[in-house]
Coordinates of C-alpha atoms in Angstrom, one line a residue:
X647 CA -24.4 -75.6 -82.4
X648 CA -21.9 -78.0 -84.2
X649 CA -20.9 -81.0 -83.9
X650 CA -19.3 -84.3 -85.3
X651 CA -17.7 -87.8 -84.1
X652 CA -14.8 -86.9 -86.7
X653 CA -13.6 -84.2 -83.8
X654 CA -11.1 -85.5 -81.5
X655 CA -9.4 -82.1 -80.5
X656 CA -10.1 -78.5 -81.5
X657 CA -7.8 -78.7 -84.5
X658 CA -10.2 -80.8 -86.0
X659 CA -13.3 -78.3 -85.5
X660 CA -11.1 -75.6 -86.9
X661 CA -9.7 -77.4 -90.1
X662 CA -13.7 -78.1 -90.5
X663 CA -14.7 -75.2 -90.0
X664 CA -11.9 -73.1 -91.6
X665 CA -13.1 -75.3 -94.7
X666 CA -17.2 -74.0 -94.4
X667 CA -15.8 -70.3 -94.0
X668 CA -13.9 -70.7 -97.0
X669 CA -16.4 -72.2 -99.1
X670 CA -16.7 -75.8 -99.5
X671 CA -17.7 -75.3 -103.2
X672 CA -14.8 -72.9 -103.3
X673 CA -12.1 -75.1 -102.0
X674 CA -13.7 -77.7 -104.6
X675 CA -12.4 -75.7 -108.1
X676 CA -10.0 -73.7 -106.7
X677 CA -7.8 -77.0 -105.9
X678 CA -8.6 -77.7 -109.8
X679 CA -7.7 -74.2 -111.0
X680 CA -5.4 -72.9 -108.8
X681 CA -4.1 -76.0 -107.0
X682 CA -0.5 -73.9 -106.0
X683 CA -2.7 -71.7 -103.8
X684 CA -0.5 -71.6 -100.3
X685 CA -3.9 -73.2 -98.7
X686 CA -3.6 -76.7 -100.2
X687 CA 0.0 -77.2 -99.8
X688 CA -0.7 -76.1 -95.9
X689 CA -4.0 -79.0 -96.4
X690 CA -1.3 -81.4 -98.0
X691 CA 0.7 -81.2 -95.0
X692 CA -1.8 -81.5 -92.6
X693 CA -2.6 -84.5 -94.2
X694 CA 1.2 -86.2 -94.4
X695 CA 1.7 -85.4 -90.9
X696 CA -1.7 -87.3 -89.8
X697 CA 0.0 -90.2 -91.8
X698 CA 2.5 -90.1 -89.6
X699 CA 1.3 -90.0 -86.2
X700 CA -1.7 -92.2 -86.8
X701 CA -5.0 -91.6 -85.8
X702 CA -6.0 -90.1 -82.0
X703 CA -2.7 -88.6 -81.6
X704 CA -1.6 -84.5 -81.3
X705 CA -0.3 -83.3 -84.1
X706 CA 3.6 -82.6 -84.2
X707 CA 4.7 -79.3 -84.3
X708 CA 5.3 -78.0 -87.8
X709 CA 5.5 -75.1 -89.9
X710 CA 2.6 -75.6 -92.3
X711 CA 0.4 -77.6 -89.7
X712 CA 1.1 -74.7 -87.5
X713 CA 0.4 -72.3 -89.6
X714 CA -3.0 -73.8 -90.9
X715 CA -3.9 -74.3 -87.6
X716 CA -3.4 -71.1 -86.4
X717 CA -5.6 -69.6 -89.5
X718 CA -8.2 -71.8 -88.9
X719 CA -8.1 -70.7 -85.0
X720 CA -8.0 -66.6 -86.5
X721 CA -11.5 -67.1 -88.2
X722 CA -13.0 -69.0 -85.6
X723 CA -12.3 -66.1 -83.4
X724 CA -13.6 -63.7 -86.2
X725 CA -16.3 -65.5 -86.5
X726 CA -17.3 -65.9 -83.2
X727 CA -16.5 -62.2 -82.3
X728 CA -18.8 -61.5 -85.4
X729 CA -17.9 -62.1 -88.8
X730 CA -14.6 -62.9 -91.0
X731 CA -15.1 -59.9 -93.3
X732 CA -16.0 -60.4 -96.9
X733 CA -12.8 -58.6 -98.4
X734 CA -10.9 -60.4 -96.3
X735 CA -12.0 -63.6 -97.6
X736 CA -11.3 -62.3 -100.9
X737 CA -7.8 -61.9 -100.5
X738 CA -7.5 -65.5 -98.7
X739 CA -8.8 -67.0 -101.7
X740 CA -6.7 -65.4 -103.8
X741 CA -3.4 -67.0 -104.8
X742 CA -1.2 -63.8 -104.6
X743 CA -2.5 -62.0 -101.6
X744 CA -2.9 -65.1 -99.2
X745 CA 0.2 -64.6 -97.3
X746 CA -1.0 -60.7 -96.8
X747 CA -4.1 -61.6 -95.7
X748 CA -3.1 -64.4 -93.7
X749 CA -1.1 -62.2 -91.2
X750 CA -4.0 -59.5 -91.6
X751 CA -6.3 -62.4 -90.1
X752 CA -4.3 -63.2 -87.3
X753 CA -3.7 -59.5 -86.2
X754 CA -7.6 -59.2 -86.4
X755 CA -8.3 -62.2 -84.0
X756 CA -6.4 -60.6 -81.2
X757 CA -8.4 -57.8 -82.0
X758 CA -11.3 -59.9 -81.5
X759 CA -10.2 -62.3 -78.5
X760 CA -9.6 -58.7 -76.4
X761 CA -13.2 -57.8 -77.4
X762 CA -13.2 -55.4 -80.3
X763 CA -15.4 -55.2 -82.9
X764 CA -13.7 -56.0 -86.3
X765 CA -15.2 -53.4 -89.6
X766 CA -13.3 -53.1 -92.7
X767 CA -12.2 -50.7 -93.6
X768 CA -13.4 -50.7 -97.5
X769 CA -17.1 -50.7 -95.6
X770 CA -15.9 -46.6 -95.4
X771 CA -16.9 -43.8 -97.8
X772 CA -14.5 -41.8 -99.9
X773 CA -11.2 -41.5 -101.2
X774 CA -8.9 -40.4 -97.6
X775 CA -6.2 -43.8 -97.1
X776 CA -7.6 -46.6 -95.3
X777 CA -6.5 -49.2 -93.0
X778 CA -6.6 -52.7 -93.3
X779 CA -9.5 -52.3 -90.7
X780 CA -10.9 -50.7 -87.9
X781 CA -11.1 -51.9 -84.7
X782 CA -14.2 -50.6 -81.8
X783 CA -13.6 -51.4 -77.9
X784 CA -17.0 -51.4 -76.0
X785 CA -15.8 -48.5 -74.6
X786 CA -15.9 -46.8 -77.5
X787 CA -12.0 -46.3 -78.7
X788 CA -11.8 -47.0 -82.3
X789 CA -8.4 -48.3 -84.0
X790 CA -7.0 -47.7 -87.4
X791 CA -5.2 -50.9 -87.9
X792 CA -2.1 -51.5 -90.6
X793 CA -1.1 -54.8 -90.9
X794 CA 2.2 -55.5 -93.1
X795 CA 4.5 -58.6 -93.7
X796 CA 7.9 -58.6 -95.1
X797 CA 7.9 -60.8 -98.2
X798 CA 11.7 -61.4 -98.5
X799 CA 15.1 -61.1 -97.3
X800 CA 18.5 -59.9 -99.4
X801 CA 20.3 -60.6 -96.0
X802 CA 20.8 -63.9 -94.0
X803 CA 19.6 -63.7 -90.7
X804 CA 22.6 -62.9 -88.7
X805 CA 22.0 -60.4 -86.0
X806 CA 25.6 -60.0 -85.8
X807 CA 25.4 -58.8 -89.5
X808 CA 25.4 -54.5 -90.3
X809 CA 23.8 -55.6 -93.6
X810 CA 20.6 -57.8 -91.6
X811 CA 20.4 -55.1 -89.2
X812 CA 20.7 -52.4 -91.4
X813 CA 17.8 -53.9 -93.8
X814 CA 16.0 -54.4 -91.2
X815 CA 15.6 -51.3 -89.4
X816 CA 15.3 -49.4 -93.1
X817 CA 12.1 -51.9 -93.6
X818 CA 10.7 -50.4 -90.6
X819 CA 11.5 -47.0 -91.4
X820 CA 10.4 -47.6 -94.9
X821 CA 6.8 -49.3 -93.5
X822 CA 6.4 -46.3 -90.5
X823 CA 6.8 -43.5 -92.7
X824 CA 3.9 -45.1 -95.3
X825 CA 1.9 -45.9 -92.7
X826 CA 2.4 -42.2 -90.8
X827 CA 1.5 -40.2 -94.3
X828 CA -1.9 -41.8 -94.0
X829 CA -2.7 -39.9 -91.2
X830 CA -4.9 -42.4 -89.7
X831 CA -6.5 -41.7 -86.3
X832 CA -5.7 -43.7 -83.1
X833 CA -3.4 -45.8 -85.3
X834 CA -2.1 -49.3 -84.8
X835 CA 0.8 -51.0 -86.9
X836 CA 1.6 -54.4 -87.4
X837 CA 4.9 -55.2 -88.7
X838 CA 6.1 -59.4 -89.5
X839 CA 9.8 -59.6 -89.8
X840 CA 8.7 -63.1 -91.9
X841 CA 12.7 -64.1 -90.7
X842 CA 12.4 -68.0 -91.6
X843 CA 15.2 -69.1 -89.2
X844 CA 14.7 -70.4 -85.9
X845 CA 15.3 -67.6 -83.3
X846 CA 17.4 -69.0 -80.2
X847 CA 16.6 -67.4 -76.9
X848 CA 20.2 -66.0 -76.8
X849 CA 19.2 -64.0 -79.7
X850 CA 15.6 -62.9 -78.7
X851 CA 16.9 -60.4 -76.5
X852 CA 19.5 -59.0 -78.9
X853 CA 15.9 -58.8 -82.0
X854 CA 14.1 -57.2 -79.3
X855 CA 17.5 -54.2 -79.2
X856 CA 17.5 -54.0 -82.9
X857 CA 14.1 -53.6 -83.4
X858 CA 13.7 -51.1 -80.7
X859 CA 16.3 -48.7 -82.0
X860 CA 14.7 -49.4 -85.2
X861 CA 11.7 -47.8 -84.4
X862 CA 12.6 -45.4 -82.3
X863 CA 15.4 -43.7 -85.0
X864 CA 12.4 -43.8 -87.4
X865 CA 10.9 -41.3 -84.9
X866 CA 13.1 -38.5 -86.7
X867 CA 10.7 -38.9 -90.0
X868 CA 8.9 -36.0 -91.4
X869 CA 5.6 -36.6 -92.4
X870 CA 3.9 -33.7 -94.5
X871 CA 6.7 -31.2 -93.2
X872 CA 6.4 -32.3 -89.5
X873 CA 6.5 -34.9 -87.1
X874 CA 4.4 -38.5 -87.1
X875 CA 1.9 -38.6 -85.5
X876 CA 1.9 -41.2 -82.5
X877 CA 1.4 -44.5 -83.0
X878 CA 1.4 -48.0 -81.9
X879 CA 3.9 -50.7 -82.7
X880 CA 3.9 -54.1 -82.9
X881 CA 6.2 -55.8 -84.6
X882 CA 6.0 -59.9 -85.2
X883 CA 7.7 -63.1 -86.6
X884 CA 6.0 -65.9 -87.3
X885 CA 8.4 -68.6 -88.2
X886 CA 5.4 -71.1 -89.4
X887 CA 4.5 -68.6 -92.3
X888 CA 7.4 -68.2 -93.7
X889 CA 9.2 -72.2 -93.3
X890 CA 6.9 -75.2 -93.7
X891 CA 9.5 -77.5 -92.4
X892 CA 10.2 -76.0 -88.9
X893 CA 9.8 -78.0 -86.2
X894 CA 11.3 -75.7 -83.0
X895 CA 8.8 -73.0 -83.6
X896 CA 9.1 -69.8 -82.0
X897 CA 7.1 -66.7 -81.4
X898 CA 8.5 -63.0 -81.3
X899 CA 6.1 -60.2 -80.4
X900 CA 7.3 -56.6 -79.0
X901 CA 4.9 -53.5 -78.6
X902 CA 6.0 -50.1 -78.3
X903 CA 5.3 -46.4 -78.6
X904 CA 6.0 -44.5 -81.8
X905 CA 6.5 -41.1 -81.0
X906 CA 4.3 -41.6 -77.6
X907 CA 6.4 -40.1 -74.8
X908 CA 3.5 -41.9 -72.2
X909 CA 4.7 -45.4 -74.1
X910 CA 8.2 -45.5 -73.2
X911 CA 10.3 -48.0 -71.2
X912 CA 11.5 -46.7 -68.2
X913 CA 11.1 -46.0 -64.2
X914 CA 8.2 -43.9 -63.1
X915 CA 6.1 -43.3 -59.8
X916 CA 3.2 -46.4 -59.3
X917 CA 0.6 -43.6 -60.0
X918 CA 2.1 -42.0 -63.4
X919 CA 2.4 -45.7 -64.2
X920 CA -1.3 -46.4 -63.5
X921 CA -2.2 -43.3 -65.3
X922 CA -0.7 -44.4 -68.4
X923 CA -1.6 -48.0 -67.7
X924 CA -5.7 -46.5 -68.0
X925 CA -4.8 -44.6 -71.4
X926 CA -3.0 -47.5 -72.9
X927 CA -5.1 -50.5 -71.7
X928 CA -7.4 -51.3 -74.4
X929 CA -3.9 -51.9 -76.7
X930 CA -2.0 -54.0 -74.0
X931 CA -5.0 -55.7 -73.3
X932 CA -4.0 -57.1 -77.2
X933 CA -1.0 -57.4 -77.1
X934 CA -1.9 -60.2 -73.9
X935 CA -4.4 -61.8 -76.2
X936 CA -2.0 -62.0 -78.8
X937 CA 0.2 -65.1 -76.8
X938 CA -3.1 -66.9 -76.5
X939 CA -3.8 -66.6 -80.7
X940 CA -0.3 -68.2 -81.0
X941 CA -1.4 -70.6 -79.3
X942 CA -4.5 -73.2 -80.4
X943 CA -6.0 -75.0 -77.3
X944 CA -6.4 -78.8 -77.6
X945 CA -9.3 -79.4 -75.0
X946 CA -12.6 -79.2 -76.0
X947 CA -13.0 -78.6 -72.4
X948 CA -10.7 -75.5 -72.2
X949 CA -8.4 -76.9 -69.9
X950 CA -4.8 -75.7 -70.6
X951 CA -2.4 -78.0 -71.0
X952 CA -0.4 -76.7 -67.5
X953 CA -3.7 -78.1 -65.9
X954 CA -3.3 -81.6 -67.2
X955 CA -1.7 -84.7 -65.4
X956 CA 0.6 -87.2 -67.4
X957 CA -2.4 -89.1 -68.6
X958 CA -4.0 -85.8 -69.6
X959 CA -6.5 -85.9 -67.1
X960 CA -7.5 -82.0 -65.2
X961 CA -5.4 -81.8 -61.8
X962 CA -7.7 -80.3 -58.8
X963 CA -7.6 -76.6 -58.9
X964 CA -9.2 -73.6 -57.1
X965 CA -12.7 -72.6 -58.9
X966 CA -15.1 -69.6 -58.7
X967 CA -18.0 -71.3 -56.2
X968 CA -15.7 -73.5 -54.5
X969 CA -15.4 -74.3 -50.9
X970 CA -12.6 -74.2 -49.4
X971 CA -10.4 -74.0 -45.9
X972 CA -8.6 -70.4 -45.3
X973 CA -6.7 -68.8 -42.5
X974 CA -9.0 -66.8 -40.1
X975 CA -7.1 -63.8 -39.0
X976 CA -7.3 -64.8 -35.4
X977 CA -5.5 -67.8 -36.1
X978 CA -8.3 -70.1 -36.9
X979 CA -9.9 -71.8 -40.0
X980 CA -12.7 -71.0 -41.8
X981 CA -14.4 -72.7 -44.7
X982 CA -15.7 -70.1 -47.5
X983 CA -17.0 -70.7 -50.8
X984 CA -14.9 -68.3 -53.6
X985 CA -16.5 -65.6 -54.7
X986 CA -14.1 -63.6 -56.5
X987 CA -10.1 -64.5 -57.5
X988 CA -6.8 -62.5 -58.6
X989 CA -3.9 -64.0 -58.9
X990 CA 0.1 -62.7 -58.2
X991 CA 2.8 -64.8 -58.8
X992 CA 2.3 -67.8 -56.8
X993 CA -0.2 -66.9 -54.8
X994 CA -3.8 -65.9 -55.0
X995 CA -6.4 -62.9 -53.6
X996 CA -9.6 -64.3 -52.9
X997 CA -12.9 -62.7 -51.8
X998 CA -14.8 -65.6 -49.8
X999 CA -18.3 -65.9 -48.4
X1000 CA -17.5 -67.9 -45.0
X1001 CA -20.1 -70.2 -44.6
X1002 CA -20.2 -70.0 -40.7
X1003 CA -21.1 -65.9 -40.8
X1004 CA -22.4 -65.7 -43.9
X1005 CA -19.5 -62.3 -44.0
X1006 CA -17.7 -61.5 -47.1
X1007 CA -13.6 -62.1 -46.4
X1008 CA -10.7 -61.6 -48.2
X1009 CA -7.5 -64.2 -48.3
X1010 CA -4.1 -65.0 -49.5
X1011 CA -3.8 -68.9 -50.5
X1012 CA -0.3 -70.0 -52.2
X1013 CA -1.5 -71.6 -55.9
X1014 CA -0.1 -75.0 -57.0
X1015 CA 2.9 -74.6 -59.0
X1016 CA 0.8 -76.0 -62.2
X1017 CA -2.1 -73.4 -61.4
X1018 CA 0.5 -69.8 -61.6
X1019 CA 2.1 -70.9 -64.5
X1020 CA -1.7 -71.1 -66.4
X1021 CA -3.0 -67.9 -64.5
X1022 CA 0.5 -66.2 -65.8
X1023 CA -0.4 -67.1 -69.2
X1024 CA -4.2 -67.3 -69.6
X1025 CA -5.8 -65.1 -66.7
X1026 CA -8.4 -65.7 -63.7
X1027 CA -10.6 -67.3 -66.5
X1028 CA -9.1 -71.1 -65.6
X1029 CA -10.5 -71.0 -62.2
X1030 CA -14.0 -70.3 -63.8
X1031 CA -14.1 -66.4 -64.1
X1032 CA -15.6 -65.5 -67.5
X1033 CA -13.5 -63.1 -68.4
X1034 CA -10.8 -62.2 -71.2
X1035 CA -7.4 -62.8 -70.8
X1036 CA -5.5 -60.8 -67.5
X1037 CA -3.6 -57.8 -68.7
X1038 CA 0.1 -59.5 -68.2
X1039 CA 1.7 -55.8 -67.4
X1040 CA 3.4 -56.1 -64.1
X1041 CA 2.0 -57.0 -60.7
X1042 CA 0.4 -54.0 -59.5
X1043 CA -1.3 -53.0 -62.5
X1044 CA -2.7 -56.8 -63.2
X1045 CA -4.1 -55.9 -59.7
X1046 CA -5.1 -52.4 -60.6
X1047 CA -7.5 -54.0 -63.5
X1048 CA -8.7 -57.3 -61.8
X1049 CA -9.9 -54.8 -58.8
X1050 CA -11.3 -52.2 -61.4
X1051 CA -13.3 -55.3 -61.9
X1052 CA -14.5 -56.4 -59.1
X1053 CA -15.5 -52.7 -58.1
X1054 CA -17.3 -52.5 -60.8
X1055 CA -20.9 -52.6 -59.3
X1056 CA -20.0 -51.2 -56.0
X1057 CA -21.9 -48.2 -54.4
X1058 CA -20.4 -45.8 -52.9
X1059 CA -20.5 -47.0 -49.9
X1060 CA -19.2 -50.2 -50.8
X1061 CA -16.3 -48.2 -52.1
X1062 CA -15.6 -46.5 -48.7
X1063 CA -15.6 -49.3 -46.4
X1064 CA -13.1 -50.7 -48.6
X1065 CA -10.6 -48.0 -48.1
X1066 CA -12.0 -46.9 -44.6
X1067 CA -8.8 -46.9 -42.5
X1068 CA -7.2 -45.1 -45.1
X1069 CA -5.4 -42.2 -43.8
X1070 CA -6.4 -39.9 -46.8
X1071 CA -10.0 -41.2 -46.4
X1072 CA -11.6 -37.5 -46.1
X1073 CA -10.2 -36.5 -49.4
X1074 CA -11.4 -39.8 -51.1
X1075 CA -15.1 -38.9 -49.9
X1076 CA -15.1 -35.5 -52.1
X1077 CA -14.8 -38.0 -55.1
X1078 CA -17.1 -39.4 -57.4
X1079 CA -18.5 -42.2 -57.8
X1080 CA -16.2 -43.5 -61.0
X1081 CA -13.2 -41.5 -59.5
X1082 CA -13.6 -43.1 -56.2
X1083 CA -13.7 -46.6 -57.7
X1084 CA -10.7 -45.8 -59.4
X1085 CA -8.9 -44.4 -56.3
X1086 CA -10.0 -47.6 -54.5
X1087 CA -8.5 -50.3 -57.3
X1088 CA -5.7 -48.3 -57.4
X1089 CA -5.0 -47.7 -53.3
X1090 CA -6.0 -52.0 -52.6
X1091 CA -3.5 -52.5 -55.3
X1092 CA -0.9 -50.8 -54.0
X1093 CA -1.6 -52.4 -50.8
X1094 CA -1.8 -56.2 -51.8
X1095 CA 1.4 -55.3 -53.8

């Protein structure tokens, strides 16, 4: 437990804190001996930009308050997932591979926020290539994760431009062949354009085309006298690393498959798509948490900002334990107290324990405008679920893993009388247990849908 009266929003914990990771004693001679480390002119601008806006007031948005920021936020997660890792310490304090090690921090929190344990990878024996690190899902999965940053750029940024475009897909080419000759298992690679301009919307979409192409030419690489090997790609720009004056910051992430025929864009039947959906979730579960390491809250409460009136107080919401009025399905109104919530769009799937019979219900509720925007960008967690951020993936297979969920501890009886007027029902009852619950998330998915 921590605390001081010096913290009036969570950016003041993590500057603190990011201060005690690093080493107070640390941070004390290296701004003597090595005052042109990246960290202190990030710490210098923190400070002219509190100067400016005078005490008990949000920061603005800038590129080296951003970015400072956000690294503090990266460690806290580390931290609180388990432990920043020693050699990665090492590189933040070093002058030269800050800006490295910086993006190699942020990659790891998502890591961390979805739930993975964090090892590096100089904690393994002999002489094969390593990661950066590896990350361990509780279910198991481990991750070989490569994290690298693009330090400059011959070309302007001009999308328009064969000679951006053209350095820009040979970067990735250049960066997925090194990565593929490692021969790393269940790989992961991070690529950050570092593009320093500011990125209109217009030309989001037109990045996104590039960079696809980009990485999907690359798939005609030989590695070793064959193909690669498939792989995940995310590729990043984070304007606040790369331009401390910014002031419009803006976020690009993208995630595709390299060489992964079951990671492609394109139609496909709701079941194939919930097949892949169960191979790939652990990854896309990441890539969610990703948007929310972007971001650094502001309430010590955890209240997102969409959940705030003008005078930053929390609006009324729906909450886990709750009671509330619903629609009986003979017309009527109940009161039940939530039990469960998922969320689609603008509305809401609640399980509700009506306090008149004491049964267990389900109901549709239309959410407040204020309350779909949060749930689209931060999960079931802000009506009091304690859970990780929702899988963002489309509808139906947000559903698929919020019921997976809930089904979690049901019996297989449970299970049946979910799906009991099913019209395939025998078949289901030759199932397992864990194939039945499957079956079930997937079939009430389909059906909410």
């Amino acid at each position: 437990m921590v605390h001081s009266p010096s913290w009036q929003f969570v950016s003041d914990f993590l500057i603190d804190n990011l201060m005690t990771v690093f080493g107070r004693e640390w941070g004390a001679n290296a701004s003597q001996t090595i005052a042109d480390h990246m960290l202190f002119s990030w710490l210098d601008g923190l400070g002219e930009a509190r100067k400016e806006v005078g005490e008990g007031v949000l920061l603005p948005p800038r590129g080296n308050v951003s970015a400072l920021t956000r690294l503090a936020y990266a460690l806290y997660l580390l931290e609180h997932n388990d432990k920043p890792q020693q050699n990665l310490l090492t590189r933040l304090r070093h002058p030269v591979n800050f800006a490295p090690a910086v993006y190699e921090a942020l990659v790891a929190s998502a890591f961390a926020l979805a739930g993975a344990r964090i090892d590096g990878a100089e904690d393994e024996t002999g002489g094969a290539p390593k990661p950066e690190f590896f990350a361990t899902f509780r279910n198991g999965l481990i991750y070989a994760v490569e994290a690298k940053r693009k330090k400059s750029w011959k070309s302007p940024f001009d999308l328009n431009s064969d000679a951006f475009v053209d350095e820009l897909q040979g970067w990735l080419r250049d960066k997925l062949y090194k990565a593929s000759k490692k021969a790393l298992a269940n790989p992961v690679y991070w690529f950050e354009l570092g593009i320093d301009a500011e990125i209109n919307p217009d030309e989001v979409d037109r990045l996104r085309q590039v960079v696809v192409a980009g990485v999907t030419n690359a798939e005609t690489i030989t590695v070793n006298g064959g193909p690669p090997s498939p792989a995940y790609v995310f590729v990043t720009n984070n304007q606040d690393l790369v331009n401390e004056e910014a002031s419009n910051l803006g976020f690009f992430a993208l995630l595709m498959g390299f060489a992964m025929d079951n990671f492609r864009e394109g139609v496909v039947d709701i079941e194939t798509a919930m097949d892949n959906h169960d191979i790939h979730r652990p990854i896309r579960w990441v890539h969610d948490c990703l948007s929310l390491v972007q971001r650094v809250p502001n309430s010590f409460e955890g209240v997102p900002d969409e959940l705030l009136d003008d005078q930053g107080q929390p609006i009324d919401t729906l909450r886990i334990g709750k009671l509330i009025p619903y629609p009986r399905s003979d017309g009527t109104e109940g009161v039940g107290r939530i039990r469960e919530i998922a969320t689609l769009d603008q509305q809401a799937m609640v399980v509700l324990v009506d306090e008149q019979t004491n049964q267990q219900v389900f109901a549709k509720l239309l959410l407040k405008p204020q309350e779909a925007e949060a749930a689209k960008k931060f999960g079931n967690a802000i009506f009091g679920k304690p859970e990780g951020p929702q899988r963002v993936i489309g509808d139906r297979l947000r559903l698929y893993d919020r019921m997976l969920e809930i089904y979690a501890d049901y019996d297989r009886k449970s299970l049946l009388n979910q799906i009991r007027k099913h019209p395939n029902l025998i078949d289901f009852e030759n199932l397992d247990t864990e194939n039945l619950r499957i079956r079930v998330a997937r079939e009430i998915a389909k059906s909410i849908g």
